[in-house]
Coordinates of N, CA and C in Angstrom, one line a residue:
X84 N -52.5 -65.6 20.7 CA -51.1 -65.1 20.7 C -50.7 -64.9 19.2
X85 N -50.3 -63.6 18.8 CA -49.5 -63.6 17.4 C -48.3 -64.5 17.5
X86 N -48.3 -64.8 16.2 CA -47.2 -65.8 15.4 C -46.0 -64.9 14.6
X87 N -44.9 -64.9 15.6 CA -43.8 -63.8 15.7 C -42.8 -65.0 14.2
X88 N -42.4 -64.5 13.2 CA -41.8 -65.2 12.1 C -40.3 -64.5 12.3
X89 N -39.9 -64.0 13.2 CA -38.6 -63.7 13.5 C -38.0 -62.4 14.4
X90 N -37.1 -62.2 14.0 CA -36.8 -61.0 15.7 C -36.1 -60.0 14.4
X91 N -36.8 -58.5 15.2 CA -36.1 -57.3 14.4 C -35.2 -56.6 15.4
X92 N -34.2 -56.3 14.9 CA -33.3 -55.3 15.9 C -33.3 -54.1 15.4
X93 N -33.2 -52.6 16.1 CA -33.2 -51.5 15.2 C -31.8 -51.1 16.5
X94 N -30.9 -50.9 15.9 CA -29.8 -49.8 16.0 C -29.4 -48.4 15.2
X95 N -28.7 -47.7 16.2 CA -28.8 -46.2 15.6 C -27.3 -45.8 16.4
X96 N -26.5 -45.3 15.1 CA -24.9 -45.4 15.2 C -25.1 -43.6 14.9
X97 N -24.0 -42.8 15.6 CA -23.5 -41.8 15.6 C -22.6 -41.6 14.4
X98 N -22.7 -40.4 13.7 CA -22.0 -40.1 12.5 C -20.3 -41.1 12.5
X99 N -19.9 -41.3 14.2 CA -17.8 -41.0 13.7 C -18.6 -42.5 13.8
X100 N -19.3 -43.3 14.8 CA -19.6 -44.8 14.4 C -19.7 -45.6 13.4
X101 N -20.7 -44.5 12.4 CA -21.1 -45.2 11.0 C -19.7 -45.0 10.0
X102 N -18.5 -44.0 10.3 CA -17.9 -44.1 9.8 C -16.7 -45.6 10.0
X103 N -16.7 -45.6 11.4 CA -15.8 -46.4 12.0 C -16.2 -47.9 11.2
X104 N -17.4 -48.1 11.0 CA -18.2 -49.6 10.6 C -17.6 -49.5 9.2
X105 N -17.6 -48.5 8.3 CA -17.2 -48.6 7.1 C -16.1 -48.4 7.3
X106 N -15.0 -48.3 7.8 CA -13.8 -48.7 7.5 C -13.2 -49.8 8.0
X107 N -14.0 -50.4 8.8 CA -13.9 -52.1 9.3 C -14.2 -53.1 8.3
X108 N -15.3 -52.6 7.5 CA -16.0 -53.5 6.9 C -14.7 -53.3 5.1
X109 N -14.6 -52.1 4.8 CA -13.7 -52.3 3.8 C -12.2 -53.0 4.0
X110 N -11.6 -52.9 4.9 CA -10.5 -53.6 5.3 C -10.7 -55.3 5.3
X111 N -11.8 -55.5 6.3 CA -12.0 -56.5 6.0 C -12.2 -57.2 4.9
X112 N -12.9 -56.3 4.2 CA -12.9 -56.9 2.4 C -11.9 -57.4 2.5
X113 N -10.5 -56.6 2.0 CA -9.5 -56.5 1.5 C -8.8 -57.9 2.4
X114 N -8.9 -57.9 3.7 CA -8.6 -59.0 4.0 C -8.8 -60.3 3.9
X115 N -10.8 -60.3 3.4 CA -10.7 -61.4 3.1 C -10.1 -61.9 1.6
X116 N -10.0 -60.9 1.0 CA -9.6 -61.4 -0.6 C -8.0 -61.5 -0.7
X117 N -7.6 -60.9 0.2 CA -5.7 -61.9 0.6 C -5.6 -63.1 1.3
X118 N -6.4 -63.2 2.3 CA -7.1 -64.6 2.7 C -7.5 -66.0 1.9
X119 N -8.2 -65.4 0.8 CA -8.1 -66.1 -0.4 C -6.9 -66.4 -1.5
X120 N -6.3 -65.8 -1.5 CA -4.9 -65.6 -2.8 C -4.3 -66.7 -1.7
X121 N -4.2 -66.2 -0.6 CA -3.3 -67.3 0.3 C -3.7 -68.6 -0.2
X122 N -4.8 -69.1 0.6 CA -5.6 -70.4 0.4 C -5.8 -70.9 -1.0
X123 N -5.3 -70.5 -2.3 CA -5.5 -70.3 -3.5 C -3.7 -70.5 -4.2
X124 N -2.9 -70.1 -3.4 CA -1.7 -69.9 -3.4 C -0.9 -71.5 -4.2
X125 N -0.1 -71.4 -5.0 CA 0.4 -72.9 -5.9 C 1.1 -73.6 -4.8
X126 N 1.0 -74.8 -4.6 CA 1.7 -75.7 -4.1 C 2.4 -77.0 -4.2
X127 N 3.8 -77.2 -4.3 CA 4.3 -78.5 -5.3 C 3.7 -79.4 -4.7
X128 N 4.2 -80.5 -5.3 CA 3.7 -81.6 -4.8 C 4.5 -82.4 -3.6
X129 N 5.5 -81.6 -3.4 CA 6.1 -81.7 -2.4 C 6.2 -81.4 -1.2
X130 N 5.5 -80.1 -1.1 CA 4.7 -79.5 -0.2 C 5.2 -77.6 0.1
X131 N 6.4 -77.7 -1.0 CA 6.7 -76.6 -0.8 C 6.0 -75.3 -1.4
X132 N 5.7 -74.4 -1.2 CA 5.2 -72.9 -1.9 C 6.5 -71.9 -2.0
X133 N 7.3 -72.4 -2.4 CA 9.1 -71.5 -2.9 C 9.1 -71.7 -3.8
X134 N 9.1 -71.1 -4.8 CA 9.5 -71.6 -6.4 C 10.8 -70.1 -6.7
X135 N 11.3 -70.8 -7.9 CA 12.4 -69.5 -8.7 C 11.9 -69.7 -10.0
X136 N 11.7 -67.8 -10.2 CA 11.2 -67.7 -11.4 C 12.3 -67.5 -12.8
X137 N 12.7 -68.3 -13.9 CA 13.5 -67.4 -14.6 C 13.0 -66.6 -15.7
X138 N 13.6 -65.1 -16.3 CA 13.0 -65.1 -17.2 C 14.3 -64.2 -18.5
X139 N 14.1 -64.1 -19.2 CA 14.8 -64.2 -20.1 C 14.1 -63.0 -21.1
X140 N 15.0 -61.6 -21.4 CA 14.2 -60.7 -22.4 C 12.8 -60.1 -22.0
X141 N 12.5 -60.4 -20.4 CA 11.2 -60.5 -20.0 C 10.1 -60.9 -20.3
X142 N 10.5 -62.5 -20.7 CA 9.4 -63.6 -21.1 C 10.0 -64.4 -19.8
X143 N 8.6 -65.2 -19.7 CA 8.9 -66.2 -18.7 C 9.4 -67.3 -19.2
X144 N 10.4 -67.5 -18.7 CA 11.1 -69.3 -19.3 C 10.9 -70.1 -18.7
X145 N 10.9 -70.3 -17.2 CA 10.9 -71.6 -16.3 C 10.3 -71.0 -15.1
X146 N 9.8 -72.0 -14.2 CA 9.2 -71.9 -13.0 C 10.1 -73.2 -12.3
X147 N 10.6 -73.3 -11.1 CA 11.2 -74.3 -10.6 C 10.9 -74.8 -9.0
X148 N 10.8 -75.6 -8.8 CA 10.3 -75.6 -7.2 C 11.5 -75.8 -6.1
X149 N 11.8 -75.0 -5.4 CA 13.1 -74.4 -4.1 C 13.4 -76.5 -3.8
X150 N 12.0 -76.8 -3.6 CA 11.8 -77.8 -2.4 C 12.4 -79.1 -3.0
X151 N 11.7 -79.4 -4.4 CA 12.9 -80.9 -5.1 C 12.9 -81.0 -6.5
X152 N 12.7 -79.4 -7.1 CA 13.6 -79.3 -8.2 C 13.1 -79.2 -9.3
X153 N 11.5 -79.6 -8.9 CA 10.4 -79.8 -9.8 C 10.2 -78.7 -10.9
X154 N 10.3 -78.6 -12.0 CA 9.9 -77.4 -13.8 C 8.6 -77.6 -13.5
X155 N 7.3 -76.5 -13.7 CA 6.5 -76.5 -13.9 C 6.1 -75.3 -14.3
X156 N 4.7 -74.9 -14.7 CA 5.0 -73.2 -15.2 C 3.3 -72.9 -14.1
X157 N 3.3 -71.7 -14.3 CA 2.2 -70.6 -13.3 C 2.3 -69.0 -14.0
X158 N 1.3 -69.1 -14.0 CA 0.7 -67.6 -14.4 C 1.5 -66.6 -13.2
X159 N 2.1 -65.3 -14.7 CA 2.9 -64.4 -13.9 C 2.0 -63.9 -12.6
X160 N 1.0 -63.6 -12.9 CA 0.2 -62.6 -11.9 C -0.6 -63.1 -10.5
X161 N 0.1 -64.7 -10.4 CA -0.3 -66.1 -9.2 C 0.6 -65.4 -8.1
X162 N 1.0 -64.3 -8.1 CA 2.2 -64.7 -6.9 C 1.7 -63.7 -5.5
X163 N 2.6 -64.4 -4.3 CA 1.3 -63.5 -3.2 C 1.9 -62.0 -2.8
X164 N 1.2 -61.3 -2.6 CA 1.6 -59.8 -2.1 C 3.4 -59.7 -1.1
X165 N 4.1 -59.0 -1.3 CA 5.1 -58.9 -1.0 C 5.4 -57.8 0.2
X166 N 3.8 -57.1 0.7 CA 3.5 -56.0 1.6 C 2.1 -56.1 1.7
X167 N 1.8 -55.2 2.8 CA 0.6 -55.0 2.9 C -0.1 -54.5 2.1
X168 N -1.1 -54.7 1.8 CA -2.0 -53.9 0.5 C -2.5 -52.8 1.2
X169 N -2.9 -51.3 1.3 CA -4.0 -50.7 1.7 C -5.3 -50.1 0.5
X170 N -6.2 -50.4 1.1 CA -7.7 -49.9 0.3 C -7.7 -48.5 0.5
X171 N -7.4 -47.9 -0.3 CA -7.7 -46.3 0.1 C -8.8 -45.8 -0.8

């Protein structure tokens, strides 16, 4: 008896399929890497993710936490999407 080292599948997708796969598969990209920002997202130590940003001249001056008041600072460009993103 041969010694089978693993199992092959061969599938065969119609042109609008292979398209359909690549547009699942890029979304999902996109999804996983806002999936990430989320999970990655700053959180006081308080447990809130609400902060107020001030800025002044359009320099950043303060970062403050909604939840108990907490000053801390964060990179302007940490903050999460405000809409859907699309990958076009």
């Amino acid at each position: 008896m041969a010694n089978v080292s693993g199992i092959t599948i061969g599938l065969e997708f119609d042109s609008k399929s292979k398209l359909k796969l690549r547009a699942i598969a890029k979304h999902v990209g996109a999804l996983a890497d806002e999936l990430d920002r989320i999970d990655n997202a700053w959180m006081c130590d308080c447990g809130s993710t609400e902060y107020k940003t001030t800025f002044e001249d359009n320099f950043l001056m303060d970062n403050q936490c909604m939840g108990c008041g907490k000053h801390f600072s964060l990179p302007i460009d940490d903050e999460l999407p405000t809409q859907l993103e699309s990958s076009d």
